[in-house]
Coordinates of C-alpha atoms in Angstrom, one line a residue:
X121 CA 12.7 -12.6 -41.4
X122 CA 16.5 -10.7 -42.4
X123 CA 16.5 -9.1 -45.9
X124 CA 17.8 -10.8 -48.6
X125 CA 20.4 -9.6 -51.5
X126 CA 19.7 -11.6 -54.9
X127 CA 22.6 -11.8 -57.4
X128 CA 20.5 -13.3 -61.0
X129 CA 23.4 -14.3 -63.2
X130 CA 22.9 -14.2 -67.0
X131 CA 19.2 -13.2 -66.6
X132 CA 17.6 -13.1 -69.9
X133 CA 14.2 -14.5 -70.3
X134 CA 13.3 -17.0 -67.4
X135 CA 15.7 -14.3 -65.4
X136 CA 13.3 -11.3 -66.3
X137 CA 9.9 -13.3 -64.3
X138 CA 12.1 -14.0 -61.5
X139 CA 13.3 -10.6 -61.3
X140 CA 9.9 -9.4 -61.4
X141 CA 8.8 -11.5 -58.9
X142 CA 11.1 -10.2 -56.8
X143 CA 10.8 -6.6 -57.3
X144 CA 7.5 -7.2 -56.1
X145 CA 8.9 -9.1 -52.5
X146 CA 8.9 -6.4 -50.0
X147 CA 11.6 -8.8 -48.4
X148 CA 14.6 -8.7 -51.2
X149 CA 16.9 -6.7 -53.0
X150 CA 18.3 -7.8 -56.4
X151 CA 21.4 -7.4 -58.3
X152 CA 22.0 -8.6 -61.9
X153 CA 25.2 -9.9 -62.1
X154 CA 26.2 -9.5 -66.5
X155 CA 28.8 -9.9 -69.2
X156 CA 27.6 -7.0 -70.9
X157 CA 24.9 -4.2 -70.4
X158 CA 24.7 -4.0 -74.6
X159 CA 20.8 -4.8 -75.6
X160 CA 19.9 -6.2 -72.4
X161 CA 16.2 -5.3 -70.5
X162 CA 17.6 -4.2 -67.3
X163 CA 19.4 -1.3 -68.2
X164 CA 16.3 0.4 -68.6
X165 CA 15.0 -1.0 -64.9
X166 CA 16.1 1.4 -61.6
X167 CA 18.0 -2.5 -60.8
X168 CA 21.5 -2.5 -59.8
X169 CA 23.5 -4.3 -62.1
X170 CA 27.3 -5.3 -61.6
X171 CA 29.4 -6.5 -64.9
X172 CA 32.0 -9.6 -64.2
X173 CA 33.6 -11.9 -66.7
X174 CA 32.6 -14.6 -64.1
X175 CA 36.2 -14.9 -62.7
X176 CA 36.6 -15.7 -58.8
X177 CA 38.1 -12.7 -58.1
X178 CA 35.5 -10.6 -60.0
X179 CA 32.3 -12.6 -58.4
X180 CA 33.8 -12.7 -54.7
X181 CA 34.4 -8.9 -54.6
X182 CA 30.9 -8.5 -56.3
X183 CA 29.1 -10.5 -53.9
X184 CA 31.2 -8.7 -51.2
X185 CA 30.7 -5.7 -52.1
X186 CA 26.4 -6.3 -52.5
X187 CA 26.5 -7.8 -49.3
X188 CA 24.6 -10.6 -51.3
X189 CA 23.2 -13.5 -49.6
X190 CA 21.5 -15.7 -52.6
X191 CA 23.0 -16.5 -55.9
X192 CA 20.7 -17.7 -59.1
X193 CA 22.3 -18.5 -62.2
X194 CA 20.6 -18.5 -65.5
X195 CA 23.4 -19.2 -67.3
X196 CA 22.4 -20.8 -70.0
X197 CA 25.2 -23.0 -72.6
X198 CA 25.8 -26.2 -73.4
X199 CA 29.6 -26.2 -74.3
X200 CA 32.0 -27.1 -71.2
X201 CA 32.1 -23.7 -70.3
X202 CA 29.2 -24.0 -68.5
X203 CA 30.6 -25.8 -66.2
X204 CA 33.6 -23.8 -65.6
X205 CA 31.8 -21.1 -65.3
X206 CA 29.6 -22.4 -62.4
X207 CA 32.8 -24.1 -60.6
X208 CA 34.2 -19.7 -60.8
X209 CA 30.6 -19.5 -58.9
X210 CA 30.9 -21.7 -56.2
X211 CA 34.3 -20.8 -55.4
X212 CA 33.7 -17.3 -54.9
X213 CA 29.8 -18.5 -52.8
X214 CA 32.5 -20.1 -50.1
X215 CA 35.0 -16.9 -50.4
X216 CA 31.9 -14.3 -50.0
X217 CA 31.3 -13.0 -46.4
X218 CA 27.4 -13.8 -46.5
X219 CA 26.4 -15.6 -50.5
X220 CA 25.6 -18.9 -48.8
X221 CA 22.5 -20.2 -50.7
X222 CA 23.3 -21.2 -54.5
X223 CA 20.5 -22.1 -57.5
X224 CA 22.7 -23.3 -60.6
X225 CA 21.4 -22.8 -64.8
X226 CA 19.5 -26.2 -64.5
X227 CA 15.8 -25.4 -65.0
X228 CA 15.0 -28.9 -66.4
X229 CA 12.7 -31.6 -66.1
X230 CA 13.0 -35.1 -63.9
X231 CA 17.6 -34.9 -63.2
X232 CA 17.0 -36.9 -60.2
X233 CA 15.4 -40.4 -62.3
X234 CA 17.7 -38.7 -65.4
X235 CA 20.8 -37.4 -64.0
X236 CA 22.7 -37.8 -67.4
X237 CA 19.7 -36.4 -70.2
X238 CA 20.2 -34.2 -71.7
X239 CA 23.9 -35.6 -72.9
X240 CA 25.4 -32.5 -72.4
X241 CA 23.3 -31.9 -69.0
X242 CA 24.9 -35.2 -68.3
X243 CA 28.7 -33.4 -69.3
X244 CA 28.9 -30.8 -67.9
X245 CA 25.3 -30.2 -64.4
X246 CA 25.6 -33.6 -63.5
X247 CA 29.7 -33.8 -62.6
X248 CA 28.7 -29.5 -60.7
X249 CA 25.8 -31.5 -58.9
X250 CA 28.3 -33.5 -57.4
X251 CA 30.5 -31.2 -56.8
X252 CA 27.7 -29.2 -54.5
X253 CA 27.3 -33.0 -53.1
X254 CA 31.1 -33.1 -52.3
X255 CA 31.6 -29.4 -50.8
X256 CA 29.9 -31.0 -47.2
X257 CA 26.8 -27.9 -46.5
X258 CA 29.1 -24.6 -46.9
X259 CA 27.1 -23.6 -49.5
X260 CA 23.4 -24.8 -49.0
X261 CA 22.0 -25.6 -52.7
X262 CA 19.4 -26.9 -55.3
X263 CA 18.8 -27.6 -58.1
X264 CA 14.8 -25.6 -59.8
X265 CA 13.3 -28.0 -61.9
X266 CA 10.1 -26.9 -63.4
X267 CA 9.8 -29.2 -66.8
X268 CA 8.6 -27.4 -69.9
X269 CA 8.0 -23.8 -69.7
X270 CA 4.2 -23.3 -70.3
X271 CA 4.9 -20.0 -72.0
X272 CA 5.9 -21.6 -75.1
X273 CA 1.9 -22.7 -76.2
X274 CA 2.0 -18.7 -76.3
X275 CA 1.7 -16.7 -79.1
X276 CA 4.6 -14.4 -78.9
X277 CA 4.5 -10.0 -77.5
X278 CA 1.1 -11.3 -75.2
X279 CA -2.1 -9.4 -73.4
X280 CA -2.1 -5.4 -72.6
X281 CA 0.2 -5.5 -68.9
X282 CA 1.4 -8.9 -69.3
X283 CA 3.8 -9.3 -72.2
X284 CA 5.4 -12.9 -73.1
X285 CA 9.2 -12.9 -72.5
X286 CA 10.3 -15.8 -73.7
X287 CA 11.1 -16.3 -77.4
X288 CA 10.0 -19.1 -79.3
X289 CA 11.7 -21.7 -80.1
X290 CA 9.4 -23.7 -82.4
X291 CA 12.1 -26.3 -83.4
X292 CA 12.4 -27.5 -79.9
X293 CA 9.4 -26.6 -78.5
X294 CA 6.5 -29.4 -80.5
X295 CA 3.9 -26.1 -80.2
X296 CA 3.8 -23.0 -82.6
X297 CA 1.6 -20.9 -81.6
X298 CA 2.9 -18.1 -83.8
X299 CA 2.7 -20.1 -86.7
X300 CA 0.1 -21.8 -85.6
X301 CA 1.3 -25.9 -86.1
X302 CA 2.8 -28.5 -84.5
X303 CA 5.6 -31.4 -84.6
X304 CA 4.8 -33.7 -81.9
X305 CA 7.5 -35.9 -81.0
X306 CA 6.9 -39.5 -80.8
X307 CA 3.1 -40.6 -81.0
X308 CA 1.7 -37.3 -78.5
X309 CA 0.7 -39.5 -76.1
X310 CA 3.8 -39.7 -74.0
X311 CA 3.8 -37.8 -70.2
X312 CA 5.0 -34.2 -69.8
X313 CA 5.2 -31.6 -67.4
X314 CA 4.9 -28.0 -67.6
X315 CA 4.6 -24.4 -65.4
X316 CA 3.7 -20.7 -66.0
X317 CA 7.3 -18.8 -66.0
X318 CA 5.2 -16.6 -63.8
X319 CA 4.6 -19.2 -61.8
X320 CA 7.9 -20.5 -61.5
X321 CA 9.5 -17.1 -60.7
X322 CA 6.5 -16.9 -57.4
X323 CA 8.1 -19.9 -56.5
X324 CA 11.8 -18.7 -56.6
X325 CA 11.3 -15.8 -54.5
X326 CA 9.2 -18.2 -51.8
X327 CA 11.8 -20.8 -52.2
X328 CA 14.2 -17.9 -50.9
X329 CA 12.1 -16.8 -48.4
X330 CA 12.5 -20.2 -46.5
X331 CA 14.2 -20.8 -43.9
X332 CA 18.0 -21.7 -44.2
X333 CA 19.1 -25.5 -44.0
X334 CA 15.7 -26.9 -45.4
X335 CA 16.1 -26.4 -49.0
X336 CA 16.7 -30.1 -51.3
X337 CA 19.3 -31.4 -53.9
X338 CA 16.5 -30.6 -56.8
X339 CA 13.2 -28.9 -56.0
X340 CA 10.0 -29.4 -58.6
X341 CA 7.5 -26.8 -59.5
X342 CA 4.8 -28.5 -62.1
X343 CA 1.9 -26.3 -63.0
X344 CA -0.1 -29.6 -64.8
X345 CA 0.7 -32.9 -65.9
X346 CA -0.8 -33.7 -69.1
X347 CA 1.0 -34.9 -72.4
X348 CA 1.0 -33.0 -76.1
X349 CA -1.8 -34.9 -77.8
X350 CA -4.1 -32.7 -74.6
X351 CA -2.3 -29.8 -74.4
X352 CA -2.6 -29.1 -78.6
X353 CA -7.0 -29.5 -77.7
X354 CA -6.6 -27.0 -75.1
X355 CA -5.1 -25.2 -77.4
X356 CA -7.1 -25.3 -80.0
X357 CA -10.1 -25.1 -77.7
X358 CA -8.9 -21.5 -76.6
X359 CA -8.6 -20.4 -80.8
X360 CA -11.8 -22.1 -81.8
X361 CA -9.5 -23.5 -84.9
X362 CA -7.6 -26.9 -85.8
X363 CA -3.6 -26.8 -85.6
X364 CA -2.3 -28.6 -88.4
X365 CA -0.5 -31.5 -86.9
X366 CA 3.4 -33.8 -88.3
X367 CA 4.5 -36.5 -86.6
X368 CA 8.5 -37.3 -86.3
X369 CA 9.1 -41.0 -85.3
X370 CA 11.2 -41.8 -82.1
X371 CA 13.3 -44.0 -85.9
X372 CA 14.3 -40.3 -87.1
X373 CA 15.0 -39.0 -83.9
X374 CA 17.1 -41.7 -83.1
X375 CA 19.8 -42.0 -86.7
X376 CA 20.7 -38.3 -85.4
X377 CA 21.7 -39.0 -82.0
X378 CA 24.0 -42.3 -83.7
X379 CA 25.3 -39.9 -85.6
X380 CA 28.6 -40.7 -85.7
X381 CA 31.6 -39.2 -83.9
X382 CA 29.1 -36.2 -81.8
X383 CA 29.5 -38.1 -78.2
X384 CA 33.4 -36.9 -79.3
X385 CA 32.3 -33.5 -79.8
X386 CA 32.6 -30.5 -77.1
X387 CA 30.2 -27.9 -79.3
X388 CA 27.3 -30.4 -80.9
X389 CA 25.8 -29.3 -84.0
X390 CA 22.0 -28.1 -83.9
X391 CA 20.3 -30.8 -85.3
X392 CA 21.9 -33.2 -82.7
X393 CA 21.2 -30.5 -79.7
X394 CA 17.6 -30.5 -80.9
X395 CA 17.7 -34.4 -81.3
X396 CA 18.9 -34.4 -77.5
X397 CA 16.0 -32.5 -76.6
X398 CA 13.3 -34.4 -78.6
X399 CA 14.7 -37.7 -76.8
X400 CA 13.4 -36.3 -73.6
X401 CA 10.2 -35.6 -75.0
X402 CA 9.2 -39.1 -76.9
X403 CA 10.9 -40.2 -73.4
X404 CA 9.1 -38.4 -71.0
X405 CA 12.6 -37.2 -69.2
X406 CA 10.6 -33.9 -68.8
X407 CA 8.0 -34.9 -66.5
X408 CA 8.6 -33.6 -63.3
X409 CA 7.8 -36.3 -60.6
X410 CA 4.4 -35.9 -59.3
X411 CA 4.5 -37.8 -55.6
X412 CA 7.9 -35.3 -54.5
X413 CA 6.5 -32.1 -56.3
X414 CA 3.0 -32.0 -54.4
X415 CA 5.0 -32.6 -51.2
X416 CA 7.2 -29.8 -51.8
X417 CA 4.7 -27.5 -52.9
X418 CA 3.1 -28.4 -49.5
X419 CA 6.7 -27.3 -47.7
X420 CA 7.9 -24.5 -49.8
X421 CA 4.9 -23.0 -51.9
X422 CA 1.4 -22.8 -49.6
X423 CA 1.6 -19.3 -51.3
X424 CA 2.0 -19.5 -54.9
X425 CA -1.2 -20.0 -57.1
X426 CA 0.2 -22.9 -59.9
X427 CA -1.8 -22.4 -62.8
X428 CA -2.7 -25.3 -66.0
X429 CA -2.7 -24.5 -69.4
X430 CA -6.2 -23.2 -69.9
X431 CA -5.9 -20.9 -67.0
X432 CA -2.9 -20.0 -68.5
X433 CA -4.6 -19.3 -71.9
X434 CA -7.6 -17.5 -70.5
X435 CA -5.4 -15.1 -68.4
X436 CA -1.9 -14.5 -71.0
X437 CA -2.4 -15.7 -73.8
X438 CA -5.2 -13.3 -76.0

């Protein structure tokens, strides 16, 4: 197959796993797109870096200069600027000579059944998905949805040779492995799915190697379908001790979501953003559809080993 040049935009923690997976791939070269070089992990690696303010002219020039064929975005933003930045990315792909495949920054759950959740995705991601549909295939695209990142069950750091890059999010993720406690939203029996970051990265590499014209609007991956009660039991068994647990009811979460005036605000208060994530947890919005996920696994990811939580803990949890 022709060699791919993959541009990675806004590559943070998940992007670093994807970057490493591409570095291990003999079929691809990568380039990092970034606003600033300050304090970035990739400045220490032998990877081409291009600074950009994400305007159309800057992006088009870079994509043509490096002969990019695919752009993958990891830009995370709950404000309207996410939409304008991705509009510029799409316009640059249209204008470029060779960058005709795009994976926008989604990285969430079942966006086909729940396209407007969380609310800030409904205001930014769903309008962009419609723009992608309306451009009549000028750029091939897919949104990658892995459910929860399984790595949030792992303590910070990581074992020898398997460093963990995902930063803890104890305010959002129900399990805090560093503080050794859990704040379970709902009952803990609600359906969830999760995928290891390294397995997501391997899947993205395989997806980019696939033949042109076969991508679907949404590509789902999952290492396991489960719930938080079962997952915590697995973590406790691995560590050999009981994890203290508290619970937060749906009624408590809904009260925050119903705060007067928040729907009209462009920048949401942090507690409302957290409540929107909590809603997704309680309502199982992050559980990707099993049948479609398994079909796509057969279609795209025969070379990828998707680990469950017990396997991840044994391999990377110490």
